[in-house]
Amino acid sequence: MKNLEDLNVLTQMKYQKEQQVLQVFLKREEKLREDLAELRQQEEDGRSLGFDDASASKTLGSDVLWAKWLSKARSALNYELAQVMVQKEAQLQRVRHAYGKVLVSDTLSASHKAQVSSKRQKRNLENVLEHFKLR
């Protein structure tokens, strides 16, 4: 049945599209996590400064500015990461839903093919039996 094949193709395409959208969120999440890790590394590197360097930065007040910048940057990245994770979860639900449709479509298609095959076999058997009756 052509309509069933079309349905199967459409559900597969929709599923693939939803997976591609999910990949965008996964890549963005990975990038944000890398940025946060880099920020943590910068913070650790800043703490490991020698005593002379640390006292010089305290005198200039740059240590306070650096701490404020780190805090703001971390907050911004965490906020964006939280947003991406919420969007990713919603997209995961869409992917699961699309996959469910693929499973149903595949099951319908397989069932239809099995029915057609069964009917064909029955018809062939009837033809063979009819052939032998005529002899």
PDB file of C-alpha atoms in Angstrom:
ATOM      1  CA  MET A   1       0.000   0.000   0.000  1.00  0.00           C
ATOM      2  CA  LYS A   2       1.537   3.262  -1.136  1.00  0.00           C
ATOM      3  CA  ASN A   3       0.005   5.380   1.647  1.00  0.00           C
ATOM      4  CA  LEU A   4       1.554   3.178   4.315  1.00  0.00           C
ATOM      5  CA  GLU A   5       4.975   3.450   2.672  1.00  0.00           C
ATOM      6  CA  ASP A   6       4.598   7.225   2.476  1.00  0.00           C
ATOM      7  CA  LEU A   7       3.619   7.324   6.141  1.00  0.00           C
ATOM      8  CA  ASN A   8       6.679   5.270   7.026  1.00  0.00           C
ATOM      9  CA  VAL A   9       8.986   7.582   5.059  1.00  0.00           C
ATOM     10  CA  LEU A  10       7.448  10.690   6.610  1.00  0.00           C
ATOM     11  CA  THR A  11       7.755   9.376  10.156  1.00  0.00           C
ATOM     12  CA  GLN A  12      11.400   8.459   9.534  1.00  0.00           C
ATOM     13  CA  MET A  13      12.107  11.946   8.152  1.00  0.00           C
ATOM     14  CA  LYS A  14      10.405  13.630  11.114  1.00  0.00           C
ATOM     15  CA  TYR A  15      12.411  11.487  13.539  1.00  0.00           C
ATOM     16  CA  GLN A  16      15.683  12.349  11.796  1.00  0.00           C
ATOM     17  CA  LYS A  17      14.796  16.058  11.837  1.00  0.00           C
ATOM     18  CA  GLU A  18      14.078  15.926  15.578  1.00  0.00           C
ATOM     19  CA  GLN A  19      17.386  14.137  16.152  1.00  0.00           C
ATOM     20  CA  GLN A  20      19.244  16.834  14.213  1.00  0.00           C
ATOM     21  CA  VAL A  21      17.665  19.551  16.361  1.00  0.00           C
ATOM     22  CA  LEU A  22      18.673  17.591  19.467  1.00  0.00           C
ATOM     23  CA  GLN A  23      22.275  17.498  18.221  1.00  0.00           C
ATOM     24  CA  VAL A  24      22.313  21.312  18.160  1.00  0.00           C
ATOM     25  CA  PHE A  25      21.359  21.410  21.850  1.00  0.00           C
ATOM     26  CA  LEU A  26      23.878  18.704  22.735  1.00  0.00           C
ATOM     27  CA  LYS A  27      26.691  20.589  20.996  1.00  0.00           C
ATOM     28  CA  ARG A  28      25.711  23.845  22.699  1.00  0.00           C
ATOM     29  CA  GLU A  29      25.614  22.116  26.086  1.00  0.00           C
ATOM     30  CA  GLU A  30      29.032  20.604  25.474  1.00  0.00           C
ATOM     31  CA  LYS A  31      30.467  24.001  24.497  1.00  0.00           C
ATOM     32  CA  LEU A  32      29.053  25.663  27.614  1.00  0.00           C
ATOM     33  CA  ARG A  33      30.458  22.921  29.835  1.00  0.00           C
ATOM     34  CA  GLU A  34      33.858  23.381  28.175  1.00  0.00           C
ATOM     35  CA  ASP A  35      33.634  27.132  28.771  1.00  0.00           C
ATOM     36  CA  LEU A  36      32.818  26.537  32.443  1.00  0.00           C
ATOM     37  CA  ALA A  37      35.744  24.139  32.777  1.00  0.00           C
ATOM     38  CA  GLU A  38      38.039  26.713  31.163  1.00  0.00           C
ATOM     39  CA  LEU A  39      36.749  29.353  33.571  1.00  0.00           C
ATOM     40  CA  ARG A  40      37.456  27.049  36.531  1.00  0.00           C
ATOM     41  CA  GLN A  41      40.964  26.476  35.178  1.00  0.00           C
ATOM     42  CA  GLN A  42      41.532  30.218  34.874  1.00  0.00           C
ATOM     43  CA  GLU A  43      40.339  30.664  38.438  1.00  0.00           C
ATOM     44  CA  GLU A  44      42.722  27.971  39.675  1.00  0.00           C
ATOM     45  CA  ASP A  45      45.555  29.497  37.678  1.00  0.00           C
ATOM     46  CA  GLY A  46      44.797  32.881  39.261  1.00  0.00           C
ATOM     47  CA  ARG A  47      44.969  31.370  42.740  1.00  0.00           C
ATOM     48  CA  SER A  48      48.287  29.702  42.052  1.00  0.00           C
ATOM     49  CA  LEU A  49      50.071  33.031  41.506  1.00  0.00           C
ATOM     50  CA  GLY A  50      53.180  33.562  43.573  1.00  0.00           C
ATOM     51  CA  PHE A  51      53.046  35.660  46.776  1.00  0.00           C
ATOM     52  CA  ASP A  52      54.695  38.684  45.133  1.00  0.00           C
ATOM     53  CA  ASP A  53      52.288  38.652  42.195  1.00  0.00           C
ATOM     54  CA  ALA A  54      49.290  38.217  44.487  1.00  0.00           C
ATOM     55  CA  SER A  55      50.251  41.161  46.703  1.00  0.00           C
ATOM     56  CA  ALA A  56      50.794  43.333  43.635  1.00  0.00           C
ATOM     57  CA  SER A  57      47.349  42.498  42.280  1.00  0.00           C
ATOM     58  CA  LYS A  58      45.793  43.164  45.702  1.00  0.00           C
ATOM     59  CA  THR A  59      47.487  46.553  45.827  1.00  0.00           C
ATOM     60  CA  LEU A  60      46.045  47.476  42.446  1.00  0.00           C
ATOM     61  CA  GLY A  61      42.631  46.039  43.297  1.00  0.00           C
ATOM     62  CA  SER A  62      42.688  43.860  40.241  1.00  0.00           C
ATOM     63  CA  ASP A  63      42.085  40.744  42.343  1.00  0.00           C
ATOM     64  CA  VAL A  64      38.654  42.108  43.301  1.00  0.00           C
ATOM     65  CA  LEU A  65      37.828  42.996  39.718  1.00  0.00           C
ATOM     66  CA  TRP A  66      39.018  39.564  38.579  1.00  0.00           C
ATOM     67  CA  ALA A  67      36.840  37.840  41.207  1.00  0.00           C
ATOM     68  CA  LYS A  68      33.809  39.895  40.143  1.00  0.00           C
ATOM     69  CA  TRP A  69      34.404  39.083  36.488  1.00  0.00           C
ATOM     70  CA  LEU A  70      34.778  35.378  37.259  1.00  0.00           C
ATOM     71  CA  SER A  71      31.573  35.394  39.274  1.00  0.00           C
ATOM     72  CA  LYS A  72      29.594  37.185  36.558  1.00  0.00           C
ATOM     73  CA  ALA A  73      31.013  34.980  33.808  1.00  0.00           C
ATOM     74  CA  ARG A  74      30.272  31.806  35.781  1.00  0.00           C
ATOM     75  CA  SER A  75      26.731  32.968  36.528  1.00  0.00           C
ATOM     76  CA  ALA A  76      26.069  33.842  32.901  1.00  0.00           C
ATOM     77  CA  LEU A  77      27.411  30.502  31.665  1.00  0.00           C
ATOM     78  CA  ASN A  78      25.459  28.547  34.286  1.00  0.00           C
ATOM     79  CA  TYR A  79      22.279  30.428  33.419  1.00  0.00           C
ATOM     80  CA  GLU A  80      22.718  29.744  29.707  1.00  0.00           C
ATOM     81  CA  LEU A  81      23.566  26.106  30.420  1.00  0.00           C
ATOM     82  CA  ALA A  82      20.369  25.751  32.467  1.00  0.00           C
ATOM     83  CA  GLN A  83      18.324  27.206  29.610  1.00  0.00           C
ATOM     84  CA  VAL A  84      19.957  24.871  27.086  1.00  0.00           C
ATOM     85  CA  MET A  85      19.344  21.873  29.335  1.00  0.00           C
ATOM     86  CA  VAL A  86      15.648  22.744  29.627  1.00  0.00           C
ATOM     87  CA  GLN A  87      15.397  23.116  25.855  1.00  0.00           C
ATOM     88  CA  LYS A  88      17.322  19.865  25.389  1.00  0.00           C
ATOM     89  CA  GLU A  89      14.918  18.011  27.685  1.00  0.00           C
ATOM     90  CA  ALA A  90      11.924  19.324  25.743  1.00  0.00           C
ATOM     91  CA  GLN A  91      13.605  18.265  22.508  1.00  0.00           C
ATOM     92  CA  LEU A  92      14.335  14.826  23.954  1.00  0.00           C
ATOM     93  CA  GLN A  93      10.602  14.435  24.546  1.00  0.00           C
ATOM     94  CA  ARG A  94       9.937  15.350  20.905  1.00  0.00           C
ATOM     95  CA  VAL A  95      12.567  12.825  19.761  1.00  0.00           C
ATOM     96  CA  ARG A  96      11.006  10.099  21.916  1.00  0.00           C
ATOM     97  CA  HIS A  97       7.572  10.924  20.569  1.00  0.00           C
ATOM     98  CA  ALA A  98       8.826  10.831  16.972  1.00  0.00           C
ATOM     99  CA  TYR A  99      10.591   7.531  17.645  1.00  0.00           C
ATOM    100  CA  GLY A 100       7.353   6.078  19.000  1.00  0.00           C
ATOM    101  CA  LYS A 101       5.665   7.037  15.750  1.00  0.00           C
ATOM    102  CA  VAL A 102       8.470   5.337  13.822  1.00  0.00           C
ATOM    103  CA  LEU A 103       7.948   2.148  15.828  1.00  0.00           C
ATOM    104  CA  VAL A 104       4.197   2.208  15.162  1.00  0.00           C
ATOM    105  CA  SER A 105       4.730   2.935  11.483  1.00  0.00           C
ATOM    106  CA  ASP A 106       7.272   0.118  11.181  1.00  0.00           C
ATOM    107  CA  THR A 107       4.903  -2.276  12.947  1.00  0.00           C
ATOM    108  CA  LEU A 108       2.009  -1.310  10.674  1.00  0.00           C
ATOM    109  CA  SER A 109       4.177  -1.689   7.608  1.00  0.00           C
ATOM    110  CA  ALA A 110       5.497  -5.088   8.692  1.00  0.00           C
ATOM    111  CA  SER A 111       1.979  -6.239   9.541  1.00  0.00           C
ATOM    112  CA  HIS A 112       0.690  -5.111   6.173  1.00  0.00           C
ATOM    113  CA  LYS A 113       3.528  -6.875   4.356  1.00  0.00           C
ATOM    114  CA  ALA A 114       2.856 -10.054   6.328  1.00  0.00           C
ATOM    115  CA  GLN A 115      -0.857  -9.903   5.411  1.00  0.00           C
ATOM    116  CA  VAL A 116      -0.052  -9.388   1.731  1.00  0.00           C
ATOM    117  CA  SER A 117       2.430 -12.254   1.804  1.00  0.00           C
ATOM    118  CA  SER A 118      -0.047 -14.512   3.575  1.00  0.00           C
ATOM    119  CA  LYS A 119      -2.764 -13.718   1.038  1.00  0.00           C
ATOM    120  CA  ARG A 120      -0.330 -14.321  -1.813  1.00  0.00           C
ATOM    121  CA  GLN A 121       0.693 -17.701  -0.351  1.00  0.00           C
ATOM    122  CA  LYS A 122      -2.927 -18.687   0.179  1.00  0.00           C
ATOM    123  CA  ARG A 123      -3.786 -17.713  -3.396  1.00  0.00           C
ATOM    124  CA  ASN A 124      -0.807 -19.692  -4.739  1.00  0.00           C
ATOM    125  CA  LEU A 125      -1.804 -22.734  -2.689  1.00  0.00           C
ATOM    126  CA  GLU A 126      -5.374 -22.481  -3.968  1.00  0.00           C
ATOM    127  CA  ASN A 127      -4.070 -22.272  -7.546  1.00  0.00           C
ATOM    128  CA  VAL A 128      -1.912 -25.354  -7.060  1.00  0.00           C
ATOM    129  CA  LEU A 129      -4.819 -27.272  -5.514  1.00  0.00           C
ATOM    130  CA  GLU A 130      -7.131 -26.162  -8.312  1.00  0.00           C
ATOM    131  CA  HIS A 131      -4.560 -27.282 -10.856  1.00  0.00           C
ATOM    132  CA  PHE A 132      -4.408 -30.765  -9.326  1.00  0.00           C
ATOM    133  CA  LYS A 133      -8.220 -30.998  -9.112  1.00  0.00           C
ATOM    134  CA  LEU A 134      -8.492 -30.421 -12.838  1.00  0.00           C
ATOM    135  CA  ARG A 135      -6.202 -33.375 -13.601  1.00  0.00           C
TER     136      ARG A 135
END
